[in-house]
Amino acid sequence: MGEPELRQLLAGLTAVRDGDFGTRLPDEADGLLGEIATVFNGMVDQLSLFTSEVTRVAREVGSEGRLGGQARVPGIGGVWRDLTDSVNFMAGNLTDQVRSVAQVTTAVAKGDLSQKITVDARGEILELKNTINTMVDQLSSFADEVTRVAREV
């Protein structure tokens, strides 16, 4: 492998490092150079697909409010699989939490004070869960008291 080929590889690696997944190495070469180009181009394709899937899920769940999105990146392994699984876990967890809040608040709006948020939560979502559950308890107590007073009258 001569200097021109190494410079081409360096330019490709630099482009990928800088986030340009449109770069490709010519893969018509024979031998080691052709193998390197094939592996490099496959790596760039996987990175590009992974990036598009994570961006799609983030947009669907985080921006568009469409819950349940999951990244699908076929043929990945190692740290890429771990990252995809982490993104999917985060999106799934957020989906479960938001759907649980929606279910209980919808029930309250319809007069059903028997439901509580039971999904596992932490941080600010836990605070929201506790606030809503306390609100449901207080509304239920108030409704019971109004009913009791109405019966006495």
PDB file of C-alpha atoms in Angstrom:
ATOM      1  CA  MET A   1       0.000   0.000   0.000  1.00  0.00           C
ATOM      2  CA  GLY A   2       1.558   3.249  -1.126  1.00  0.00           C
ATOM      3  CA  GLU A   3       1.322   6.770   0.205  1.00  0.00           C
ATOM      4  CA  PRO A   4      -1.595   7.792  -2.081  1.00  0.00           C
ATOM      5  CA  GLU A   5      -3.708   4.909  -0.762  1.00  0.00           C
ATOM      6  CA  LEU A   6      -2.762   5.710   2.841  1.00  0.00           C
ATOM      7  CA  ARG A   7      -3.676   9.366   2.290  1.00  0.00           C
ATOM      8  CA  GLN A   8      -7.045   8.260   0.888  1.00  0.00           C
ATOM      9  CA  LEU A   9      -7.609   6.054   3.949  1.00  0.00           C
ATOM     10  CA  LEU A  10      -6.580   8.913   6.245  1.00  0.00           C
ATOM     11  CA  ALA A  11      -8.994  11.277   4.477  1.00  0.00           C
ATOM     12  CA  GLY A  12     -11.799   8.715   4.868  1.00  0.00           C
ATOM     13  CA  LEU A  13     -11.039   8.136   8.550  1.00  0.00           C
ATOM     14  CA  THR A  14     -10.881  11.881   9.182  1.00  0.00           C
ATOM     15  CA  ALA A  15     -14.229  12.397   7.455  1.00  0.00           C
ATOM     16  CA  VAL A  16     -15.881   9.685   9.580  1.00  0.00           C
ATOM     17  CA  ARG A  17     -14.285  11.084  12.732  1.00  0.00           C
ATOM     18  CA  ASP A  18     -15.805  14.453  11.839  1.00  0.00           C
ATOM     19  CA  GLY A  19     -19.270  12.927  11.292  1.00  0.00           C
ATOM     20  CA  ASP A  20     -19.281  12.650   7.488  1.00  0.00           C
ATOM     21  CA  PHE A  21     -20.768   9.256   6.698  1.00  0.00           C
ATOM     22  CA  GLY A  22     -21.022  10.016   2.983  1.00  0.00           C
ATOM     23  CA  THR A  23     -17.376   9.206   2.414  1.00  0.00           C
ATOM     24  CA  ARG A  24     -16.363   5.949   0.740  1.00  0.00           C
ATOM     25  CA  LEU A  25     -13.124   4.309  -0.231  1.00  0.00           C
ATOM     26  CA  PRO A  26     -12.874   2.852  -3.725  1.00  0.00           C
ATOM     27  CA  ASP A  27     -13.368  -0.876  -3.309  1.00  0.00           C
ATOM     28  CA  GLU A  28     -12.322  -2.048  -6.732  1.00  0.00           C
ATOM     29  CA  ALA A  29      -8.722  -2.615  -5.618  1.00  0.00           C
ATOM     30  CA  ASP A  30      -7.403  -6.137  -5.156  1.00  0.00           C
ATOM     31  CA  GLY A  31      -5.756  -7.622  -2.105  1.00  0.00           C
ATOM     32  CA  LEU A  32      -5.379  -5.908   1.247  1.00  0.00           C
ATOM     33  CA  LEU A  33      -6.393  -2.469  -0.052  1.00  0.00           C
ATOM     34  CA  GLY A  34      -9.668  -3.857  -1.412  1.00  0.00           C
ATOM     35  CA  GLU A  35     -10.368  -5.651   1.886  1.00  0.00           C
ATOM     36  CA  ILE A  36      -9.671  -2.474   3.871  1.00  0.00           C
ATOM     37  CA  ALA A  37     -11.988  -0.491   1.605  1.00  0.00           C
ATOM     38  CA  THR A  38     -14.758  -3.097   1.949  1.00  0.00           C
ATOM     39  CA  VAL A  39     -14.496  -3.118   5.756  1.00  0.00           C
ATOM     40  CA  PHE A  40     -14.265   0.686   5.918  1.00  0.00           C
ATOM     41  CA  ASN A  41     -17.295   1.169   3.670  1.00  0.00           C
ATOM     42  CA  GLY A  42     -19.274  -1.423   5.648  1.00  0.00           C
ATOM     43  CA  MET A  43     -18.372   0.346   8.887  1.00  0.00           C
ATOM     44  CA  VAL A  44     -19.515   3.692   7.487  1.00  0.00           C
ATOM     45  CA  ASP A  45     -22.784   2.114   6.306  1.00  0.00           C
ATOM     46  CA  GLN A  46     -23.414   0.670   9.794  1.00  0.00           C
ATOM     47  CA  LEU A  47     -22.603   3.988  11.487  1.00  0.00           C
ATOM     48  CA  SER A  48     -24.892   5.797   9.089  1.00  0.00           C
ATOM     49  CA  LEU A  49     -27.764   3.369   9.680  1.00  0.00           C
ATOM     50  CA  PHE A  50     -27.239   3.462  13.453  1.00  0.00           C
ATOM     51  CA  THR A  51     -27.224   7.269  13.420  1.00  0.00           C
ATOM     52  CA  SER A  52     -30.391   7.442  11.307  1.00  0.00           C
ATOM     53  CA  GLU A  53     -32.233   5.018  13.578  1.00  0.00           C
ATOM     54  CA  VAL A  54     -31.259   6.800  16.800  1.00  0.00           C
ATOM     55  CA  THR A  55     -32.198  10.138  15.233  1.00  0.00           C
ATOM     56  CA  ARG A  56     -35.537   8.721  14.042  1.00  0.00           C
ATOM     57  CA  VAL A  57     -36.424   7.344  17.495  1.00  0.00           C
ATOM     58  CA  ALA A  58     -35.362  10.583  19.202  1.00  0.00           C
ATOM     59  CA  ARG A  59     -37.513  12.599  16.777  1.00  0.00           C
ATOM     60  CA  GLU A  60     -40.541  10.295  17.033  1.00  0.00           C
ATOM     61  CA  VAL A  61     -40.529   9.977  20.822  1.00  0.00           C
ATOM     62  CA  GLY A  62     -38.874  13.201  21.924  1.00  0.00           C
ATOM     63  CA  SER A  63     -40.148  15.726  19.379  1.00  0.00           C
ATOM     64  CA  GLU A  64     -43.255  14.296  17.735  1.00  0.00           C
ATOM     65  CA  GLY A  65     -44.634  12.635  20.875  1.00  0.00           C
ATOM     66  CA  ARG A  66     -45.159   9.310  19.111  1.00  0.00           C
ATOM     67  CA  LEU A  67     -44.503   6.767  21.810  1.00  0.00           C
ATOM     68  CA  GLY A  68     -43.229   3.238  21.329  1.00  0.00           C
ATOM     69  CA  GLY A  69     -40.463   3.962  18.807  1.00  0.00           C
ATOM     70  CA  GLN A  70     -37.600   1.479  18.688  1.00  0.00           C
ATOM     71  CA  ALA A  71     -34.342   1.577  16.743  1.00  0.00           C
ATOM     72  CA  ARG A  72     -33.765  -1.330  14.359  1.00  0.00           C
ATOM     73  CA  VAL A  73     -30.232  -1.848  13.133  1.00  0.00           C
ATOM     74  CA  PRO A  74     -29.824  -5.322  11.599  1.00  0.00           C
ATOM     75  CA  GLY A  75     -26.503  -7.082  11.715  1.00  0.00           C
ATOM     76  CA  ILE A  76     -24.858  -5.038  14.444  1.00  0.00           C
ATOM     77  CA  GLY A  77     -22.904  -6.388  17.366  1.00  0.00           C
ATOM     78  CA  GLY A  78     -20.677  -5.380  20.213  1.00  0.00           C
ATOM     79  CA  VAL A  79     -20.908  -1.812  21.455  1.00  0.00           C
ATOM     80  CA  TRP A  80     -23.272  -0.876  18.602  1.00  0.00           C
ATOM     81  CA  ARG A  81     -25.780  -3.477  19.805  1.00  0.00           C
ATOM     82  CA  ASP A  82     -25.327  -2.190  23.384  1.00  0.00           C
ATOM     83  CA  LEU A  83     -25.957   1.400  22.275  1.00  0.00           C
ATOM     84  CA  THR A  84     -29.026   0.391  20.271  1.00  0.00           C
ATOM     85  CA  ASP A  85     -30.365  -1.612  23.216  1.00  0.00           C
ATOM     86  CA  SER A  86     -29.781   1.375  25.521  1.00  0.00           C
ATOM     87  CA  VAL A  87     -31.648   3.737  23.188  1.00  0.00           C
ATOM     88  CA  ASN A  88     -34.506   1.246  22.919  1.00  0.00           C
ATOM     89  CA  PHE A  89     -34.619   0.762  26.705  1.00  0.00           C
ATOM     90  CA  MET A  90     -34.738   4.528  27.239  1.00  0.00           C
ATOM     91  CA  ALA A  91     -37.496   4.991  24.642  1.00  0.00           C
ATOM     92  CA  GLY A  92     -39.471   2.050  26.032  1.00  0.00           C
ATOM     93  CA  ASN A  93     -39.132   3.242  29.607  1.00  0.00           C
ATOM     94  CA  LEU A  94     -40.235   6.759  28.681  1.00  0.00           C
ATOM     95  CA  THR A  95     -43.156   5.324  26.711  1.00  0.00           C
ATOM     96  CA  ASP A  96     -44.316   3.203  29.671  1.00  0.00           C
ATOM     97  CA  GLN A  97     -44.091   6.135  32.069  1.00  0.00           C
ATOM     98  CA  VAL A  98     -45.929   8.610  29.856  1.00  0.00           C
ATOM     99  CA  ARG A  99     -48.642   6.084  28.955  1.00  0.00           C
ATOM    100  CA  SER A 100     -49.188   5.320  32.642  1.00  0.00           C
ATOM    101  CA  VAL A 101     -49.544   9.020  33.472  1.00  0.00           C
ATOM    102  CA  ALA A 102     -51.939   9.448  30.530  1.00  0.00           C
ATOM    103  CA  GLN A 103     -54.039   6.441  31.571  1.00  0.00           C
ATOM    104  CA  VAL A 104     -54.505   7.688  35.140  1.00  0.00           C
ATOM    105  CA  THR A 105     -55.137  11.333  34.262  1.00  0.00           C
ATOM    106  CA  THR A 106     -57.667  10.269  31.597  1.00  0.00           C
ATOM    107  CA  ALA A 107     -59.442   8.085  34.179  1.00  0.00           C
ATOM    108  CA  VAL A 108     -59.546  11.033  36.627  1.00  0.00           C
ATOM    109  CA  ALA A 109     -60.953  13.301  33.916  1.00  0.00           C
ATOM    110  CA  LYS A 110     -63.749  10.730  33.417  1.00  0.00           C
ATOM    111  CA  GLY A 111     -64.467  10.579  37.164  1.00  0.00           C
ATOM    112  CA  ASP A 112     -62.663   7.309  37.901  1.00  0.00           C
ATOM    113  CA  LEU A 113     -60.596   7.927  41.041  1.00  0.00           C
ATOM    114  CA  SER A 114     -59.659   4.279  41.569  1.00  0.00           C
ATOM    115  CA  GLN A 115     -56.520   4.219  39.417  1.00  0.00           C
ATOM    116  CA  LYS A 116     -52.962   5.054  40.432  1.00  0.00           C
ATOM    117  CA  ILE A 117     -49.705   5.322  38.538  1.00  0.00           C
ATOM    118  CA  THR A 118     -47.755   2.161  39.343  1.00  0.00           C
ATOM    119  CA  VAL A 119     -44.956   2.254  36.759  1.00  0.00           C
ATOM    120  CA  ASP A 120     -41.395   2.273  38.115  1.00  0.00           C
ATOM    121  CA  ALA A 121     -40.013   5.820  37.989  1.00  0.00           C
ATOM    122  CA  ARG A 122     -37.138   7.933  39.246  1.00  0.00           C
ATOM    123  CA  GLY A 123     -36.227  11.607  39.377  1.00  0.00           C
ATOM    124  CA  GLU A 124     -38.669  14.138  37.986  1.00  0.00           C
ATOM    125  CA  ILE A 125     -40.959  11.430  36.628  1.00  0.00           C
ATOM    126  CA  LEU A 126     -41.170   9.975  40.163  1.00  0.00           C
ATOM    127  CA  GLU A 127     -42.116  13.426  41.480  1.00  0.00           C
ATOM    128  CA  LEU A 128     -44.835  13.683  38.825  1.00  0.00           C
ATOM    129  CA  LYS A 129     -46.071  10.179  39.661  1.00  0.00           C
ATOM    130  CA  ASN A 130     -46.252  10.989  43.386  1.00  0.00           C
ATOM    131  CA  THR A 131     -47.980  14.334  42.756  1.00  0.00           C
ATOM    132  CA  ILE A 132     -50.643  12.761  40.546  1.00  0.00           C
ATOM    133  CA  ASN A 133     -51.201   9.862  42.944  1.00  0.00           C
ATOM    134  CA  THR A 134     -51.556  12.330  45.846  1.00  0.00           C
ATOM    135  CA  MET A 135     -53.993  14.386  43.781  1.00  0.00           C
ATOM    136  CA  VAL A 136     -56.078  11.278  43.073  1.00  0.00           C
ATOM    137  CA  ASP A 137     -56.110  10.428  46.809  1.00  0.00           C
ATOM    138  CA  GLN A 138     -57.173  13.961  47.712  1.00  0.00           C
ATOM    139  CA  LEU A 139     -59.889  14.044  45.062  1.00  0.00           C
ATOM    140  CA  SER A 140     -61.143  10.662  46.229  1.00  0.00           C
ATOM    141  CA  SER A 141     -61.262  11.830  49.869  1.00  0.00           C
ATOM    142  CA  PHE A 142     -63.046  15.013  48.812  1.00  0.00           C
ATOM    143  CA  ALA A 143     -65.561  13.029  46.752  1.00  0.00           C
ATOM    144  CA  ASP A 144     -66.182  10.673  49.696  1.00  0.00           C
ATOM    145  CA  GLU A 145     -66.749  13.629  52.022  1.00  0.00           C
ATOM    146  CA  VAL A 146     -69.129  15.344  49.592  1.00  0.00           C
ATOM    147  CA  THR A 147     -71.052  12.096  49.229  1.00  0.00           C
ATOM    148  CA  ARG A 148     -71.228  11.658  53.015  1.00  0.00           C
ATOM    149  CA  VAL A 149     -72.485  15.233  53.527  1.00  0.00           C
ATOM    150  CA  ALA A 150     -75.019  14.842  50.732  1.00  0.00           C
ATOM    151  CA  ARG A 151     -76.398  11.691  52.379  1.00  0.00           C
ATOM    152  CA  GLU A 152     -76.714  13.467  55.737  1.00  0.00           C
ATOM    153  CA  VAL A 153     -78.620  16.347  54.184  1.00  0.00           C
TER     154      VAL A 153
END
